[in-house]
XYZ file of C-alpha atoms in Angstrom:
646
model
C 25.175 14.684 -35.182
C 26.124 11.011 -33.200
C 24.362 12.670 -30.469
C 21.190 13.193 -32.283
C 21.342 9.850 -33.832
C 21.947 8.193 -30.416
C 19.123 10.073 -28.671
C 16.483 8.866 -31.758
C 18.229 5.356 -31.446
C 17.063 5.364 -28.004
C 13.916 6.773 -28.328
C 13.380 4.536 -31.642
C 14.233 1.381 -29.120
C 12.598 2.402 -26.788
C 9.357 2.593 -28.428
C 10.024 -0.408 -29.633
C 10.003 -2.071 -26.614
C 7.162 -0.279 -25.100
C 4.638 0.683 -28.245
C 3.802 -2.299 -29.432
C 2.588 -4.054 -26.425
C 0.785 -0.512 -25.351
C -0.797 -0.486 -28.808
C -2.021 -4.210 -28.845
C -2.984 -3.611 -25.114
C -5.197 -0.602 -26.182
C -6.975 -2.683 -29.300
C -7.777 -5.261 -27.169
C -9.674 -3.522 -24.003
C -11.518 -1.586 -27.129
C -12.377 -5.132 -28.595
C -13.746 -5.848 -25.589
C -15.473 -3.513 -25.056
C -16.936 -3.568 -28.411
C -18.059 -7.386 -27.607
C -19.225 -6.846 -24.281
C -21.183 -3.460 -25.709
C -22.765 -6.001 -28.542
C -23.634 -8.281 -25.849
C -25.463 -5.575 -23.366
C -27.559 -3.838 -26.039
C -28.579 -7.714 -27.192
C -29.383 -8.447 -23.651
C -31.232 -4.978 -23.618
C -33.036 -5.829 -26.775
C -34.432 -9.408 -25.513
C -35.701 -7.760 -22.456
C -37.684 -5.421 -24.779
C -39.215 -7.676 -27.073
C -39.792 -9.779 -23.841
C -41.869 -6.623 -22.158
C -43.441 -5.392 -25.316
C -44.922 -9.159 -26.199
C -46.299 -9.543 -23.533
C -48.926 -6.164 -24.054
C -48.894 -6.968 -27.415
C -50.085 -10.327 -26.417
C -53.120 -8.536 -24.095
C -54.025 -6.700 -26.959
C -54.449 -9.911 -29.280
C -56.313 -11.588 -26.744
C -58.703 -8.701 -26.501
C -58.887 -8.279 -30.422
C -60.018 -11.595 -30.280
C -62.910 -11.380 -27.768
C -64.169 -8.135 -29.942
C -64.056 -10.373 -32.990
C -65.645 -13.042 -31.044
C -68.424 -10.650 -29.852
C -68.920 -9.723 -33.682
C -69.931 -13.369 -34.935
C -72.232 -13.989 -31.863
C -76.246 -14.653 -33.243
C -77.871 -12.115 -30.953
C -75.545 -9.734 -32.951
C -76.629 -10.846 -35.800
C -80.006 -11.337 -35.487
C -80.677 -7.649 -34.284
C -78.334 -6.654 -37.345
C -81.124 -8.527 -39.789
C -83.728 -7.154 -37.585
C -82.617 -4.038 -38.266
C -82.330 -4.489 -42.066
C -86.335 -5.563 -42.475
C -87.581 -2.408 -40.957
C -85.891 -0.055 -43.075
C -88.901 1.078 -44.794
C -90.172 2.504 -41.658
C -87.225 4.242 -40.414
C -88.014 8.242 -40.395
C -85.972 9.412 -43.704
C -84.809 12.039 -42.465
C -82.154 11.682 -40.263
C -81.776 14.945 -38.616
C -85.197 14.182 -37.178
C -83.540 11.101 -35.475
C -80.966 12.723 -34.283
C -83.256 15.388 -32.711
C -85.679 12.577 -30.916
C -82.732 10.450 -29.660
C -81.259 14.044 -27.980
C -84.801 14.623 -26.757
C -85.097 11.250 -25.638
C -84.961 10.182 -21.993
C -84.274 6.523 -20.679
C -87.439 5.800 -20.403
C -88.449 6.969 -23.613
C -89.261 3.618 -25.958
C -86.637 4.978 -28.775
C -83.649 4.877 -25.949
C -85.183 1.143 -24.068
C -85.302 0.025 -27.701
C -81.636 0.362 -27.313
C -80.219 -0.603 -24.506
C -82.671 -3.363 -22.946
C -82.540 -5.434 -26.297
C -81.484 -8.647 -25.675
C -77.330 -8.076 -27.081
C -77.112 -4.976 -24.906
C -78.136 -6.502 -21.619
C -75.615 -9.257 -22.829
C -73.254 -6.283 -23.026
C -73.875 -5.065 -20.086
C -73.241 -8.177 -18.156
C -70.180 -8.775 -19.792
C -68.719 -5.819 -18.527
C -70.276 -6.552 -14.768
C -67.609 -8.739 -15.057
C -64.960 -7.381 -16.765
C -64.357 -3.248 -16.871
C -61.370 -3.915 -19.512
C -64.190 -3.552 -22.261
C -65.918 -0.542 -22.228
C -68.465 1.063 -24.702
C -70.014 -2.193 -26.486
C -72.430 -0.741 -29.208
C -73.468 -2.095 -32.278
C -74.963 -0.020 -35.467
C -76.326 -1.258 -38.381
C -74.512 -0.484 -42.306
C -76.055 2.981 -41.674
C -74.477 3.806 -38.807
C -77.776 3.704 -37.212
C -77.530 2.577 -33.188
C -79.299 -0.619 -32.573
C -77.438 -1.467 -28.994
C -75.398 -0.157 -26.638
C -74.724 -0.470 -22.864
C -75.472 3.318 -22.271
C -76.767 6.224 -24.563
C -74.558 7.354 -26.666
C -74.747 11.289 -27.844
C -75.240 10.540 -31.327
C -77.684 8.074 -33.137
C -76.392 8.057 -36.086
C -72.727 6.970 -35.690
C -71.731 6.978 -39.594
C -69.699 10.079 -38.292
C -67.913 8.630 -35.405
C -63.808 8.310 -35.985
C -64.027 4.409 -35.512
C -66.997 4.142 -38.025
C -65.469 4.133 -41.912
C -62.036 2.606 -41.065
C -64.585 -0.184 -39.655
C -66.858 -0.605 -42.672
C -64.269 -1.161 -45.311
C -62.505 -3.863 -43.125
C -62.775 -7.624 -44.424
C -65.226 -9.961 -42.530
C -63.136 -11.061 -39.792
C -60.836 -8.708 -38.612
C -60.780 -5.705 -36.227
C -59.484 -2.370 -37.109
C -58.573 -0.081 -33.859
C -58.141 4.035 -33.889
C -55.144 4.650 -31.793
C -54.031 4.965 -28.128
C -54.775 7.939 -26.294
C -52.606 9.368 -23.607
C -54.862 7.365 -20.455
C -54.519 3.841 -22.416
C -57.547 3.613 -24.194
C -58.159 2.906 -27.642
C -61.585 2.349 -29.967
C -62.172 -0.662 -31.601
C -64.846 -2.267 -34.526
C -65.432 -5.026 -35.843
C -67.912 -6.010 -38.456
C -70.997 -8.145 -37.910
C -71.634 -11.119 -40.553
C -74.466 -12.765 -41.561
C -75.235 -16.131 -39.902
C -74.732 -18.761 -42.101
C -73.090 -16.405 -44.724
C -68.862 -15.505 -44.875
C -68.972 -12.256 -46.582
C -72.303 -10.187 -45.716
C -71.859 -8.026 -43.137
C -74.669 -6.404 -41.971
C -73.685 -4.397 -39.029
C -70.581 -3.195 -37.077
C -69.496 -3.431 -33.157
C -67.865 -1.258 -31.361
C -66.195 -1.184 -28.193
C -63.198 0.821 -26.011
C -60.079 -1.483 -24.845
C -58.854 -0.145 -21.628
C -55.097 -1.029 -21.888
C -54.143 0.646 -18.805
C -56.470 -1.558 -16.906
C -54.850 -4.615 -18.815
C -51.497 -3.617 -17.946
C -52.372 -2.751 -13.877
C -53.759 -6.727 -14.326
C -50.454 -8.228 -16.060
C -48.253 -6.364 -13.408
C -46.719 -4.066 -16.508
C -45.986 -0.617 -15.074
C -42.948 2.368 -15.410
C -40.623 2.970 -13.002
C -37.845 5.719 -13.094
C -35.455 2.685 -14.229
C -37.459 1.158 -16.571
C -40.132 2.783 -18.214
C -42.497 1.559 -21.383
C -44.694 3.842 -23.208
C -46.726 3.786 -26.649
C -46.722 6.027 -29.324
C -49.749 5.735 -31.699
C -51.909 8.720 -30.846
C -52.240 12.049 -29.934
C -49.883 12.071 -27.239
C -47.084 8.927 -25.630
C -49.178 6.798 -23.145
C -46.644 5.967 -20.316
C -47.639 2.157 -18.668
C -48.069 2.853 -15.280
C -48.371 5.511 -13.149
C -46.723 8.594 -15.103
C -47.192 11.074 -12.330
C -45.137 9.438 -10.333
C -42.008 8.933 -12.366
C -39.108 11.030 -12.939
C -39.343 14.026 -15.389
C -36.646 13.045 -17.370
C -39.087 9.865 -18.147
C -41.727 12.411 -19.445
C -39.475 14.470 -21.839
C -38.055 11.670 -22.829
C -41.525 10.373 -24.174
C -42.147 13.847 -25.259
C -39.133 13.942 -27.304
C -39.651 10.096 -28.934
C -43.015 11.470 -29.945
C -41.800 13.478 -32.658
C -39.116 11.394 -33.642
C -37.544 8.090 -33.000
C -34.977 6.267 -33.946
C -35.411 2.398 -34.384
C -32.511 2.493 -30.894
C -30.645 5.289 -29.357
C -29.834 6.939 -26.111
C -31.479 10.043 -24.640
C -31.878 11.714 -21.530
C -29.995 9.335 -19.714
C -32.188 6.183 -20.757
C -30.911 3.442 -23.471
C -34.151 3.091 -25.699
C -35.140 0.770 -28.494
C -38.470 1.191 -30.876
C -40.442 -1.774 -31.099
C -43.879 -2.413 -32.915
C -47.337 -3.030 -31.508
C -49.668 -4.455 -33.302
C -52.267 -6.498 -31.058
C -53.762 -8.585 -34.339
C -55.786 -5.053 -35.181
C -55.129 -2.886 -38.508
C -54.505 0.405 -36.909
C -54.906 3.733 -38.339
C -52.199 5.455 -36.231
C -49.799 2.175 -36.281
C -48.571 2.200 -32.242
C -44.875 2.180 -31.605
C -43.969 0.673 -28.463
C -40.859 2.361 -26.585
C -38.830 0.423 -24.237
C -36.061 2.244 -22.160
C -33.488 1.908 -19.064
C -32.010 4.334 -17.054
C -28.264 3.769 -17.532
C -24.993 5.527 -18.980
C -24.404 5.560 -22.609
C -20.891 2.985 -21.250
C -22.396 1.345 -18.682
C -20.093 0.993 -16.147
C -20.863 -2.709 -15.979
C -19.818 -2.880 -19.595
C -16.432 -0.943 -19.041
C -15.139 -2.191 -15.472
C -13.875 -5.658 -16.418
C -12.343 -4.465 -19.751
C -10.740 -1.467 -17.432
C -9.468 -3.792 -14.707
C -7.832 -5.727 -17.099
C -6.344 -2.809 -18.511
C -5.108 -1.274 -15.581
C -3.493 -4.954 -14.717
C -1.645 -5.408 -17.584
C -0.980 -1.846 -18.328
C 0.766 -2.066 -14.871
C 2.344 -5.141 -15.838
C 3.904 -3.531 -19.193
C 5.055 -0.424 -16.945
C 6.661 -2.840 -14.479
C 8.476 -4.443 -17.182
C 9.287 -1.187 -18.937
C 10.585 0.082 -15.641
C 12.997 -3.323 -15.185
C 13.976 -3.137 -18.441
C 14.986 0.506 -19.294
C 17.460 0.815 -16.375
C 19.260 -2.595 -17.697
C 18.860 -1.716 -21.279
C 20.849 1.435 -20.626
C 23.400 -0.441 -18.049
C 23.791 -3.200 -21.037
C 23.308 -1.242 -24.184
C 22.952 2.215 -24.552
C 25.834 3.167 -21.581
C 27.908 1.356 -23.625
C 26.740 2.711 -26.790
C 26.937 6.726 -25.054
C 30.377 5.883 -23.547
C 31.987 4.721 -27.337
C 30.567 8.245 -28.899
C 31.867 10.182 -26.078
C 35.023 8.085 -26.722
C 35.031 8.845 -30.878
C 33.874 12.664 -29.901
C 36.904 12.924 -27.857
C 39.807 10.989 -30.296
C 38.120 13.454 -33.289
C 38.957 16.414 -31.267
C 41.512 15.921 -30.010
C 42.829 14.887 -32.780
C 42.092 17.973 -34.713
C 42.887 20.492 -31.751
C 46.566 18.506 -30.752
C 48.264 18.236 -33.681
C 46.540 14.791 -35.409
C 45.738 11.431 -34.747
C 48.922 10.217 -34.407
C 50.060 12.221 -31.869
C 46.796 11.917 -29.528
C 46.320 8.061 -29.342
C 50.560 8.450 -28.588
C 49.553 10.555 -25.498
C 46.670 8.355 -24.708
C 48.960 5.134 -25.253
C 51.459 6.150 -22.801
C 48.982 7.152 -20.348
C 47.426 3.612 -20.081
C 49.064 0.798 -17.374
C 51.634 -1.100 -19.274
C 51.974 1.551 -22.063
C 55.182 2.411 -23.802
C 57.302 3.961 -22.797
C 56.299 3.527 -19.170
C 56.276 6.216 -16.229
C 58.962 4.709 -14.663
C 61.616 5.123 -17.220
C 59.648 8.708 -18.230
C 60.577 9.715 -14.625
C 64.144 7.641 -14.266
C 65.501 9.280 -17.624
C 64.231 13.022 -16.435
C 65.131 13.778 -13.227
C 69.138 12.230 -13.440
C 69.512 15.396 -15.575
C 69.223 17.284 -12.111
C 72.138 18.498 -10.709
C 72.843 17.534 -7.450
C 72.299 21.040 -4.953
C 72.856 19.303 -1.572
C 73.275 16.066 0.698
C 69.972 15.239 -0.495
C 68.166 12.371 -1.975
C 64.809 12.225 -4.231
C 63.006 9.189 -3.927
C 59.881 8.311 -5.639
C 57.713 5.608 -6.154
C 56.039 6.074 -9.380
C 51.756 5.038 -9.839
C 50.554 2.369 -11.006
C 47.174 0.709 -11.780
C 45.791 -2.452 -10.602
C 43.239 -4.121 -9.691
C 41.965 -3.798 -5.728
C 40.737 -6.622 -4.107
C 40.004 -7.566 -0.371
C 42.977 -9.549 0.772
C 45.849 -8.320 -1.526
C 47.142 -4.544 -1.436
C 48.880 -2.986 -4.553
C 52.480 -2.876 -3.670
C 55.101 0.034 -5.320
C 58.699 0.466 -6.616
C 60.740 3.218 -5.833
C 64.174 4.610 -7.649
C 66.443 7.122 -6.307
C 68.509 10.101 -7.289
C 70.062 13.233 -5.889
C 67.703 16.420 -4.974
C 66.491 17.947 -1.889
C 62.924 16.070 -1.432
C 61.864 12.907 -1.206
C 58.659 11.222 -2.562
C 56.524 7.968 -2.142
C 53.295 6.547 -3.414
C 51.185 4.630 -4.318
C 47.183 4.050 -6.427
C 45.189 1.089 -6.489
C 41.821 0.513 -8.417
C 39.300 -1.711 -7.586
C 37.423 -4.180 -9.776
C 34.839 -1.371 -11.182
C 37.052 -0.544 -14.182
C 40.421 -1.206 -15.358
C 40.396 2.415 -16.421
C 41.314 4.129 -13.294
C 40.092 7.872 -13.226
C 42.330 9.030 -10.520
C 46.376 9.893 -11.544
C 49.276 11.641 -10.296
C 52.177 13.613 -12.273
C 55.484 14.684 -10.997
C 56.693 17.063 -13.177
C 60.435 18.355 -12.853
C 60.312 22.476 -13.183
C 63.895 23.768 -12.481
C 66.966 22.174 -10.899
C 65.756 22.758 -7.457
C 61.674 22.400 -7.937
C 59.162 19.772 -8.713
C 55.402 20.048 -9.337
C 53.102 17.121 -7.869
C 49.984 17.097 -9.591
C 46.653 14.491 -7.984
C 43.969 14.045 -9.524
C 39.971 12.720 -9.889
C 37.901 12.490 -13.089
C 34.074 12.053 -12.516
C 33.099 8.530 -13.634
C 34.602 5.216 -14.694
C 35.498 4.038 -17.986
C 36.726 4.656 -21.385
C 35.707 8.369 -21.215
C 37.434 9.052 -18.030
C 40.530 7.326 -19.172
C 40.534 9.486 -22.215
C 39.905 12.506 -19.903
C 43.083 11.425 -17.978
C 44.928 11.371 -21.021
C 43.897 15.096 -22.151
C 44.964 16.386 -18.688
C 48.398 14.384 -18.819
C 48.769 16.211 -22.300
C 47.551 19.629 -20.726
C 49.520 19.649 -17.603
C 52.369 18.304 -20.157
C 52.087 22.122 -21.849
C 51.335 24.119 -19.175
C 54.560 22.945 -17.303
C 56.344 26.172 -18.107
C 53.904 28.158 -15.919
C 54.182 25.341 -13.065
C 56.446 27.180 -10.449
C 53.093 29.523 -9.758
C 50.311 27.023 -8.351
C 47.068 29.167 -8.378
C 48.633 30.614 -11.710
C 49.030 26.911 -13.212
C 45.943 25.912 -12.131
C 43.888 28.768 -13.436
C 45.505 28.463 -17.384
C 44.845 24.233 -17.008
C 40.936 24.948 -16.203
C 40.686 27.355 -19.134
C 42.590 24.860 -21.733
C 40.310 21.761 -20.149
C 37.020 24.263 -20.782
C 37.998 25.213 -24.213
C 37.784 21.458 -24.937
C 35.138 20.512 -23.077
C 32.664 23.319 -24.372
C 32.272 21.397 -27.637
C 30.703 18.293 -25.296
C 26.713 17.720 -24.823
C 27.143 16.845 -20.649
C 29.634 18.268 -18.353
C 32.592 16.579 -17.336
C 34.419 17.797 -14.193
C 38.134 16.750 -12.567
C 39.170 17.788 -9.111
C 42.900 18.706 -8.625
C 45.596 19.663 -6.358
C 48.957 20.587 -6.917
C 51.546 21.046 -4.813
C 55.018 22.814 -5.629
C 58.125 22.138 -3.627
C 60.999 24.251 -3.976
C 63.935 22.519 -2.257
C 66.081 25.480 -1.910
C 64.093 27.584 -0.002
C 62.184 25.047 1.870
C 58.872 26.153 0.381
C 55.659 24.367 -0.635
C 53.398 26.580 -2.517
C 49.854 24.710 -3.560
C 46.574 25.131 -4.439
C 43.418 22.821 -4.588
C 40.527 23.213 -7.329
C 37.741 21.505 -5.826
C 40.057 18.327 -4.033
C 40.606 17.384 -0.679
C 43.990 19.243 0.731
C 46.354 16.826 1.748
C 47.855 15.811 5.322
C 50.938 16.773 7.095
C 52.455 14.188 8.985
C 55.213 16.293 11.442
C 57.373 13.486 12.801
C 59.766 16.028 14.407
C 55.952 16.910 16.800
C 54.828 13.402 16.310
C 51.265 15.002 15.330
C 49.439 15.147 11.622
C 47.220 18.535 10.611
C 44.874 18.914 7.491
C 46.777 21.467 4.791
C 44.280 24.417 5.102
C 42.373 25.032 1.794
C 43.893 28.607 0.126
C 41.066 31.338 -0.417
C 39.843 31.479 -2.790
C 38.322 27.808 -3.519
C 38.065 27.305 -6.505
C 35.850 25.055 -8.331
C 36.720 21.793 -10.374
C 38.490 22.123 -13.298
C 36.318 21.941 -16.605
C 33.385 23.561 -14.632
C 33.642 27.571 -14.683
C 35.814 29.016 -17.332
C 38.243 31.672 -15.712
C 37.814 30.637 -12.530
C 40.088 31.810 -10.012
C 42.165 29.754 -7.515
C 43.752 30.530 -3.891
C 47.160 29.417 -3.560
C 49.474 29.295 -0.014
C 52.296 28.459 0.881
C 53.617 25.755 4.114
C 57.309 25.175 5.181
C 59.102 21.392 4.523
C 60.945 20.576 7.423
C 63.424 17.401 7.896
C 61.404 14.339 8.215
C 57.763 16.110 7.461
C 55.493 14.192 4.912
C 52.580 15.373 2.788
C 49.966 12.531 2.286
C 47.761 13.373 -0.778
C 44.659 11.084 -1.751
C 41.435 11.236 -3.655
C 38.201 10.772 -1.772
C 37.749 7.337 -3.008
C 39.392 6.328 0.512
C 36.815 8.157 2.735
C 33.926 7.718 0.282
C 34.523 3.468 1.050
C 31.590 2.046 2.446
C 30.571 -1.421 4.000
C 27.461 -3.982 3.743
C 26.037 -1.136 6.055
C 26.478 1.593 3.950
C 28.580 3.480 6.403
C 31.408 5.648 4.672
C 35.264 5.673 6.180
C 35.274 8.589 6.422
C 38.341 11.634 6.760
C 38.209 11.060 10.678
C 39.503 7.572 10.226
C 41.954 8.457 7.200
C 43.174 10.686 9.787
C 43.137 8.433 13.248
C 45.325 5.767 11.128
C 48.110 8.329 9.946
C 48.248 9.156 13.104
C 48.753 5.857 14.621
C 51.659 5.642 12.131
C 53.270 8.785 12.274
C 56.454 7.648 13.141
C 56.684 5.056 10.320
C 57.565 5.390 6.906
C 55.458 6.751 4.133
C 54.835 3.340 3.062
C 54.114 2.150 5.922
C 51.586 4.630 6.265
C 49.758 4.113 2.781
C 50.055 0.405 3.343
C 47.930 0.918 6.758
C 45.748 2.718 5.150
C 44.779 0.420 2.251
C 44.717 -2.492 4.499
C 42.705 -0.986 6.499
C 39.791 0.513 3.756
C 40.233 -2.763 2.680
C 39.165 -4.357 6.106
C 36.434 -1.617 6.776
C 34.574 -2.416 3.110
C 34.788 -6.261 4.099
C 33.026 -7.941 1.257
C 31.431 -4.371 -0.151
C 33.307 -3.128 -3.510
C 34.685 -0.305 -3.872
C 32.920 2.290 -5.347
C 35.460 4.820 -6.595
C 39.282 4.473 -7.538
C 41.725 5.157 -4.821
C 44.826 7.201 -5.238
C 47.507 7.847 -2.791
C 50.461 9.933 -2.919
C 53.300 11.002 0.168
C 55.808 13.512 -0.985
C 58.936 13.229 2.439
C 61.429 15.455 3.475
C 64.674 14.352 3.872
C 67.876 15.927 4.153
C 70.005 12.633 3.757
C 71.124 10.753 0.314
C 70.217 7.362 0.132
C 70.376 4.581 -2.388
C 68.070 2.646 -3.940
């Protein structure tokens, strides 16, 4: 349950720390986005209106040379010319129609026509300018009275352009619709000189706003195209053979329905109107479009730079500060549960509280009663069995430093073996994770137990104190090393099962029997110790006993090798953890077992002290101003066959 809360407490912080800015992050690039969107499709739009102004400005000034052409005399005067010889017009106008079909150009009907005085004005009007096309004018019976060419029909009351035309005011000029090639029919009616509302005849002529455009420089490309909807079919500006196709079904598909703006087939579009200063029947639409991506990517690359930027910002923050959150806070935070898991269990597993945080109590430097007087009132109760002395120097923990080496204290009383050491810690944690346990089995044996608890801290010092407790109990079974072992891994697993991570300790121990001379041992997953011979004046590794077994509190029923060596006068057994070859300098180079070895060595006549001394002084000199990384431990059981006094 802790565990579950701590993980969400974590996560909870963690997002936290990280969410928030993400979030904001996110809500800004899309806010500018948003604003530099709004800003492209106005840009967009002005270019539009700018484009479609300036035909809608051709076709104004065209409407206005149409209406111009309307109010001229000669117009007029033909137009009441026409009006005075109604009474000998033919009545019936079939007949009319059939003489003007008969009729050649040279006929007087068809020169009546077009070599009047308006249409030659007509035709030299469009000499110079072909934008105007199809001048006519009729009379209010639709009857032809000039034109620039003959026309199929006389009578052109039937002609599209000819009704919208008559029921327009005096003064304006109604237009048909665009067809597909630019063109479009307009009228405009004639008025009566000196009068504002008689009109008495109607002009006609055929704006060619593809020959406007070619003239104002308008045209399509496959980038930018402009088209007009307003009769049977989209007129593309320009040249639309020679644009892309996507251009033409884009038209195609605007023609049956448009939206006032949109994007299709790849082009951003908007619908503007056309109006020219005409009344139109088909009202023209004027389409403006630009080949681009629905996001341009001019839009989206400054927003998305400064996204990536600060996004990589946050994550470079995130990454700082997670690591030293968790060094700070949550290790902290992990390490105190672990630490209440472990009291609670114990508690309820070891007979209470009481008793546990007893155990835990005297395990701990300075606790009461001490190791020293633990060991001083125990092993007096030995009887003495021969000319023998057992001296031992009992652990201790203190701080490690460069320049000032742990010293020991030793006590003495009568056995058959003899025993020195001592354990230093350095400034990583006043909780040292590395121990020793001499344990008195029978008159004539003892049981040296070394070990190494993964990690630092309040949890490993706790661990220490459940193996003290363990090895403690299994006591009875410690004249059998492998044996001993093998019950103390399946007790630690039992415990540990219960635990979310693993937690490992390596061990050896090492029985010495001083009757018969015989060290029996065996390592679970811990360096074997040395033997210094100083009878030889050589040291040898203590081979590791087959099987090797794993650490304890890693494999339930696991199964350790144990072997036996002989103790001979003056031999010692130098046990350590591998905080002494794991040392490393400024370098990063490691001691290493070949020097552990090379200074014993060079000692091996001197006392066990001596020896551990040398060796501390000398990780000490090889770390230089490095810390240590790992609590150190040493331990030298000796031989001896004389008593002495401490």
């Amino acid at each position: 349950m802790l565990d579950q809360i701590q993980q969400r407490f974590r996560a909870t912080s963690l997002g936290l720390l990280i969410g928030p800015p993400i979030l904001c992050l996110v809500v800004l690039t899309a806010l500018l986005v948003h604003s530099r969107m709004v800003n492209h499709e106005a840009e967009f739009a002005a270019r539009a209106n700018e484009q479609v102004a300036r035909l809608d400005e051709l076709l104004r000034t065209e409407s206005v040379r149409v209406s111009t052409l309307a109010q001229l005399p000669q117009a007029s005067a033909i137009a009441q010319a026409a009006q005075r010889r109604d009474t000998q017009r033919v009545s019936d106008e079939n007949q009319l129609e059939l003489q003007w079909e008969r009729s050649t150009r040279e006929d007087a009907m068809v020169r009546g026509v077009l070599d009047n005085d308006l249409s030659t004005l007509f035709n030299r009007l469009m000499g110079q300018d072909r934008v105007l096309t199809g001048l006519l004018v009729a009379d209010t019976q639709g009857a032809l009275l000039a034109a620039t060419e003959k026309t199929p029909r006389f009578i052109q009351r039937n002609e599209p352009w000819w009704r919208p035309a008559r029921e327009l005011p005096p003064g304006t000029v109604s237009a048909s619709g665009i067809t597909t090639d630019g063109r479009t029919d307009v009228a405009a009616p004639i008025i009566q000189t000196g009068s504002r509302g008689v009109v008495d005849g109607l002009l006609h002529a055929r704006i060619d706003l593809a020959e406007l455009a070619r003239k104002a420089g308008i045209a399509s490309t496959d980038e930018v195209v402009l088209f007009v909807l307003g009769g049977s079919a989209p007129w593309i500006v320009g040249d639309a053979n020679a644009l892309d196709s996507r251009a033409t079904r884009l038209a195609d598909k605007l023609y049956l329905k448009v939206d006032p703006a949109g994007h299709l087939e790849g082009y951003r579009y908007i619908n503007l109107p056309l109006n020219g200063g005409m009344l139109w029947t088909n009202s023209p639409r004027a389409i403006f479009a630009v080949s681009e991506a629905e996001r341009p990517l001019g839009v989206l690359l400054p927003p998305g730079i400064m996204f990536l930027i600060l996004a990589g910002a946050l994550i470079a923050i995130a990454v700082i500060a997670v690591p030293v959150a968790s060094k700070l806070f949550f290790a902290p935070l992990e390490e105190t549960n672990d630490a209440g898991i472990w009291i609670m269990r114990t508690a309820l597993s070891r007979g209470g509280v009481g008793g546990a945080l007893l155990r835990y109590k005297r395990s701990l430097p300075g606790g009461s009663p001490s190791s020293s007087r633990s060991y001083s009132a125990a092993i007096p109760r030995l009887p003495p069995i021969s000319r023998a002395t057992l001296k031992w120097r009992p652990s201790f923990s203190r701080r490690f430093s460069t320049g000032r080496r742990p010293t020991s204290r030793k006590s003495t009383c009568r056995a058959a073996c003899a025993w020195s050491s001592t354990t230093a810690t350095n400034l990583r944690s006043p909780w040292a994770a590395t121990f020793f346990d001499i344990t008195p089995l029978a008159t004539d044996t003892a049981g040296v137990f070394i070990g190494d608890v993964m990690g630092h801290g309040t949890r490993s010092a706790l661990i220490v104190a459940i193996l003290r407790t363990l090895i403690a109990e299994q006591s009875r079974r410690g004249r059998n090393a492998p044996h001993f072992l093998r019950e103390l891994n399946n007790e630690f697993c039992n415990i540990l099962k219960t635990l979310p991570t693993p937690i490992f300790a390596s061990a050896a121990y090492f029985v010495a029997d001083t009757t018969s001379r015989i060290a029996t041992y065996s390592v679970a997953g811990h360096p074997p110790p040395f033997q210094v011979h100083r009878a030889l004046g050589r040291v040898t590794r203590v081979e590791v006993p087959k099987p090797q077994g794993a650490a304890l509190g890693l494999l339930p029923s696991e199964e350790y090798g144990g072997s036996s060596i002989r103790m001979n006068d003056g031999d010692s057994f130098i046990f350590f953890t591998d905080g002494v070859y794991e040392a490393s300098n400024i370098s990063g180079e490691e001691f290493g077992l070949a020097r552990l070895e090379k200074i014993i060595r060079a000692n091996v006549y001197r006392g066990s002290r001596e020896i551990l001394d040398s060796v501390m002084e000398a990780v000490t000199l090889f770390a230089g101003s490095q810390p240590l990384a790992d609590d150190i431990c040493l331990l030298a059981v000796d031989v001896t066959t004389t008593e002495r006094r401490a």
